[in-house]
Amino acid sequence: MDHKLKLACLASGGGTNLQAIIDNIESGRLEARIVAVISNVSGAGALTRAQKHGLPWFVVNNKEYTSRQLFDRELADIIDRQEAQLICLCGFMRVLSPFFTDHYPGRIINIHPALLPAYGGKGFYGHKVHEAVLASGEKVSGCTVHFVDQEVDHGPIILQRTVPVLPEDTADTLADRVLKEEHLAYSQAISMIARGELEIGTNKNTPLKMRL
Ligand code: GAR
């Protein structure tokens, strides 16, 4: 019997965070199993990575759904069919509906390329985050892994890792430095959940102990 924490990874882009999770699982540093890689973009690099590693992969194209909730229902059908226990957003560029977040209380986590609550919320994604950090003259940035609730980039923080912002930085160089920390942070957070250091709610009535 396999007691490893079963993950569904949702990704819209290149999927380097997904790759770091795959690598950590394959090398035995992370006790978990990926039971679904789902993308809303049929050509996403994340899907190529899933195929290369023999992982179950799925495309759910948001453009084919007339509402966010119908799209999210399809995601949930796959996630439930694959019996995933934890949903990891790995650069998933769709805002999830309350239907979805309420369906998985305490069981969805996200990685964000800044130190939340700063530089989070609607409009702060990918390079836009790093551009805003540079424009504000911050000396420190980093990444945040957090639980997902109904509000964008808002749920309880699991952990953060920091990087310096250098005077010569561009959004690209800062993004690269932050991304390296993301690759460490995400597996670290999943490990904490897999080891039971954070409680994952199993249904709406389960009290959630989300704080460290
Ligand atoms: C990552 O930097 C992640 O933090 C960011 O998208 C990138 C995906 O990279 N996510 C967000 O901005 C969500 N608000 P990847 O596809 O190489 O993992």
mmCIF file of N, CA and C in Angstrom, residues 107-159:
data_model
loop_
_atom_site.group_PDB
_atom_site.id
_atom_site.type_symbol
_atom_site.label_atom_id
_atom_site.label_comp_id
_atom_site.label_asym_id
_atom_site.label_seq_id
_atom_site.Cartn_x
_atom_site.Cartn_y
_atom_site.Cartn_z
ATOM 1 N N ARG A 107 -6.562 22.294 1.161
ATOM 2 C CA ARG A 107 -5.898 21.278 0.343
ATOM 3 C C ARG A 107 -5.356 21.827 -0.967
ATOM 4 N N ILE A 108 -5.370 23.141 -1.104
ATOM 5 C CA ILE A 108 -4.785 23.762 -2.302
ATOM 6 C C ILE A 108 -3.654 24.671 -1.832
ATOM 7 N N ILE A 109 -2.479 24.526 -2.461
ATOM 8 C CA ILE A 109 -1.384 25.441 -2.134
ATOM 9 C C ILE A 109 -0.870 26.086 -3.422
ATOM 10 N N ASN A 110 -0.255 27.252 -3.228
ATOM 11 C CA ASN A 110 0.215 28.033 -4.379
ATOM 12 C C ASN A 110 1.602 28.562 -4.071
ATOM 13 N N ILE A 111 2.383 28.755 -5.146
ATOM 14 C CA ILE A 111 3.657 29.467 -4.976
ATOM 15 C C ILE A 111 3.562 30.799 -5.695
ATOM 16 N N HIS A 112 4.022 31.838 -5.004
ATOM 17 C CA HIS A 112 3.934 33.194 -5.558
ATOM 18 C C HIS A 112 5.338 33.801 -5.537
ATOM 19 N N PRO A 113 5.712 34.515 -6.618
ATOM 20 C CA PRO A 113 7.103 35.001 -6.702
ATOM 21 C C PRO A 113 7.361 36.333 -5.997
ATOM 22 N N ALA A 114 6.819 36.503 -4.804
ATOM 23 C CA ALA A 114 7.098 37.694 -3.993
ATOM 24 C C ALA A 114 6.796 37.359 -2.539
ATOM 25 N N LEU A 115 7.139 38.304 -1.675
ATOM 26 C CA LEU A 115 6.917 38.090 -0.242
ATOM 27 C C LEU A 115 5.533 38.623 0.115
ATOM 28 N N LEU A 116 4.542 37.744 0.021
ATOM 29 C CA LEU A 116 3.169 38.146 0.352
ATOM 30 C C LEU A 116 3.101 38.568 1.817
ATOM 31 N N PRO A 117 2.231 39.484 2.205
ATOM 32 C CA PRO A 117 1.124 40.023 1.410
ATOM 33 C C PRO A 117 1.531 41.123 0.423
ATOM 34 N N ALA A 118 2.840 41.460 0.319
ATOM 35 C CA ALA A 118 3.230 42.491 -0.645
ATOM 36 C C ALA A 118 3.228 41.911 -2.056
ATOM 37 N N TYR A 119 2.895 42.718 -3.024
ATOM 38 C CA TYR A 119 2.964 42.343 -4.440
ATOM 39 C C TYR A 119 2.152 41.096 -4.762
ATOM 40 N N GLY A 120 0.970 41.024 -4.166
ATOM 41 C CA GLY A 120 0.067 39.911 -4.456
ATOM 42 C C GLY A 120 -1.287 40.432 -4.881
ATOM 43 N N GLY A 121 -2.136 39.526 -5.262
ATOM 44 C CA GLY A 121 -3.499 39.892 -5.659
ATOM 45 C C GLY A 121 -3.614 39.968 -7.168
ATOM 46 N N LYS A 122 -4.825 40.324 -7.594
ATOM 47 C CA LYS A 122 -5.110 40.371 -9.044
ATOM 48 C C LYS A 122 -4.107 41.252 -9.779
ATOM 49 N N GLY A 123 -3.605 40.781 -10.889
ATOM 50 C CA GLY A 123 -2.678 41.579 -11.705
ATOM 51 C C GLY A 123 -1.221 41.335 -11.361
ATOM 52 N N PHE A 124 -0.954 40.781 -10.180
ATOM 53 C CA PHE A 124 0.425 40.475 -9.795
ATOM 54 C C PHE A 124 0.744 39.019 -10.114
ATOM 55 N N TYR A 125 1.249 38.801 -11.294
ATOM 56 C CA TYR A 125 1.662 37.440 -11.649
ATOM 57 C C TYR A 125 2.893 37.540 -12.544
ATOM 58 N N GLY A 126 3.688 36.468 -12.542
ATOM 59 C CA GLY A 126 4.876 36.379 -13.387
ATOM 60 C C GLY A 126 5.750 37.631 -13.291
ATOM 61 N N HIS A 127 6.171 38.140 -14.440
ATOM 62 C CA HIS A 127 7.125 39.253 -14.473
ATOM 63 C C HIS A 127 6.571 40.559 -13.918
ATOM 64 N N LYS A 128 5.245 40.705 -13.949
ATOM 65 C CA LYS A 128 4.646 41.944 -13.418
ATOM 66 C C LYS A 128 5.043 42.133 -11.958
ATOM 67 N N VAL A 129 5.152 41.023 -11.239
ATOM 68 C CA VAL A 129 5.517 41.087 -9.823
ATOM 69 C C VAL A 129 6.923 41.665 -9.675
ATOM 70 N N HIS A 130 7.845 41.143 -10.461
ATOM 71 C CA HIS A 130 9.245 41.567 -10.333
ATOM 72 C C HIS A 130 9.422 43.020 -10.792
ATOM 73 N N GLU A 131 8.684 43.409 -11.817
ATOM 74 C CA GLU A 131 8.740 44.804 -12.281
ATOM 75 C C GLU A 131 8.272 45.752 -11.170
ATOM 76 N N ALA A 132 7.219 45.355 -10.476
ATOM 77 C CA ALA A 132 6.683 46.199 -9.392
ATOM 78 C C ALA A 132 7.671 46.264 -8.223
ATOM 79 N N VAL A 133 8.307 45.145 -7.913
ATOM 80 C CA VAL A 133 9.296 45.117 -6.818
ATOM 81 C C VAL A 133 10.453 46.059 -7.154
ATOM 82 N N LEU A 134 10.942 46.008 -8.396
ATOM 83 C CA LEU A 134 12.056 46.875 -8.822
ATOM 84 C C LEU A 134 11.626 48.345 -8.812
ATOM 85 N N ALA A 135 10.419 48.610 -9.300
ATOM 86 C CA ALA A 135 9.936 49.996 -9.376
ATOM 87 C C ALA A 135 9.811 50.610 -7.986
ATOM 88 N N SER A 136 9.554 49.786 -6.975
ATOM 89 C CA SER A 136 9.390 50.307 -5.613
ATOM 90 C C SER A 136 10.719 50.461 -4.887
ATOM 91 N N GLY A 137 11.787 49.995 -5.507
ATOM 92 C CA GLY A 137 13.106 50.126 -4.869
ATOM 93 C C GLY A 137 13.318 49.192 -3.694
ATOM 94 N N GLU A 138 12.616 48.066 -3.677
ATOM 95 C CA GLU A 138 12.807 47.094 -2.585
ATOM 96 C C GLU A 138 14.242 46.566 -2.589
ATOM 97 N N LYS A 139 14.745 46.247 -1.407
ATOM 98 C CA LYS A 139 16.092 45.674 -1.312
ATOM 99 C C LYS A 139 16.041 44.162 -1.156
ATOM 100 N N VAL A 140 14.860 43.651 -0.822
ATOM 101 C CA VAL A 140 14.680 42.215 -0.602
ATOM 102 C C VAL A 140 13.402 41.770 -1.300
ATOM 103 N N SER A 141 13.482 40.610 -1.954
ATOM 104 C CA SER A 141 12.252 39.991 -2.461
ATOM 105 C C SER A 141 12.310 38.502 -2.120
ATOM 106 N N GLY A 142 11.513 37.703 -2.810
ATOM 107 C CA GLY A 142 11.536 36.277 -2.481
ATOM 108 C C GLY A 142 10.287 35.587 -2.992
ATOM 109 N N CYS A 143 9.963 34.489 -2.349
ATOM 110 C CA CYS A 143 8.771 33.747 -2.784
ATOM 111 C C CYS A 143 7.992 33.284 -1.552
ATOM 112 N N THR A 144 6.736 32.975 -1.792
ATOM 113 C CA THR A 144 5.839 32.564 -0.708
ATOM 114 C C THR A 144 5.076 31.317 -1.137
ATOM 115 N N VAL A 145 5.028 30.320 -0.275
ATOM 116 C CA VAL A 145 4.102 29.202 -0.484
ATOM 117 C C VAL A 145 2.973 29.378 0.522
ATOM 118 N N HIS A 146 1.743 29.329 0.024
ATOM 119 C CA HIS A 146 0.608 29.594 0.918
ATOM 120 C C HIS A 146 -0.587 28.714 0.555
ATOM 121 N N PHE A 147 -1.462 28.542 1.532
ATOM 122 C CA PHE A 147 -2.734 27.880 1.254
ATOM 123 C C PHE A 147 -3.599 28.823 0.428
ATOM 124 N N VAL A 148 -4.443 28.231 -0.405
ATOM 125 C CA VAL A 148 -5.304 29.032 -1.281
ATOM 126 C C VAL A 148 -6.698 29.100 -0.674
ATOM 127 N N ASP A 149 -7.221 30.320 -0.581
ATOM 128 C CA ASP A 149 -8.624 30.481 -0.191
ATOM 129 C C ASP A 149 -9.342 31.272 -1.282
ATOM 130 N N GLN A 150 -10.503 31.806 -0.960
ATOM 131 C CA GLN A 150 -11.310 32.455 -2.013
ATOM 132 C C GLN A 150 -10.672 33.712 -2.587
ATOM 133 N N GLU A 151 -9.780 34.338 -1.812
ATOM 134 C CA GLU A 151 -9.163 35.590 -2.280
ATOM 135 C C GLU A 151 -7.800 35.300 -2.907
ATOM 136 N N VAL A 152 -7.500 35.997 -3.987
ATOM 137 C CA VAL A 152 -6.241 35.754 -4.707
ATOM 138 C C VAL A 152 -5.025 36.093 -3.829
ATOM 139 N N ASP A 153 -4.073 35.155 -3.750
ATOM 140 C CA ASP A 153 -2.796 35.332 -3.021
ATOM 141 C C ASP A 153 -3.007 35.713 -1.551
ATOM 142 N N HIS A 154 -3.977 35.112 -0.906
ATOM 143 C CA HIS A 154 -4.424 35.605 0.394
ATOM 144 C C HIS A 154 -4.332 34.583 1.538
ATOM 145 N N GLY A 155 -4.407 33.289 1.239
ATOM 146 C CA GLY A 155 -4.521 32.278 2.305
ATOM 147 C C GLY A 155 -3.308 32.225 3.219
ATOM 148 N N PRO A 156 -3.406 31.444 4.319
ATOM 149 C CA PRO A 156 -2.323 31.361 5.305
ATOM 150 C C PRO A 156 -0.972 30.970 4.678
ATOM 151 N N ILE A 157 0.053 31.676 5.120
ATOM 152 C CA ILE A 157 1.402 31.453 4.575
ATOM 153 C C ILE A 157 2.042 30.235 5.233
ATOM 154 N N ILE A 158 2.608 29.368 4.409
ATOM 155 C CA ILE A 158 3.310 28.179 4.925
ATOM 156 C C ILE A 158 4.783 28.505 5.124
ATOM 157 N N LEU A 159 5.431 29.021 4.088
ATOM 158 C CA LEU A 159 6.815 29.463 4.257
ATOM 159 C C LEU A 159 7.220 30.451 3.176
#
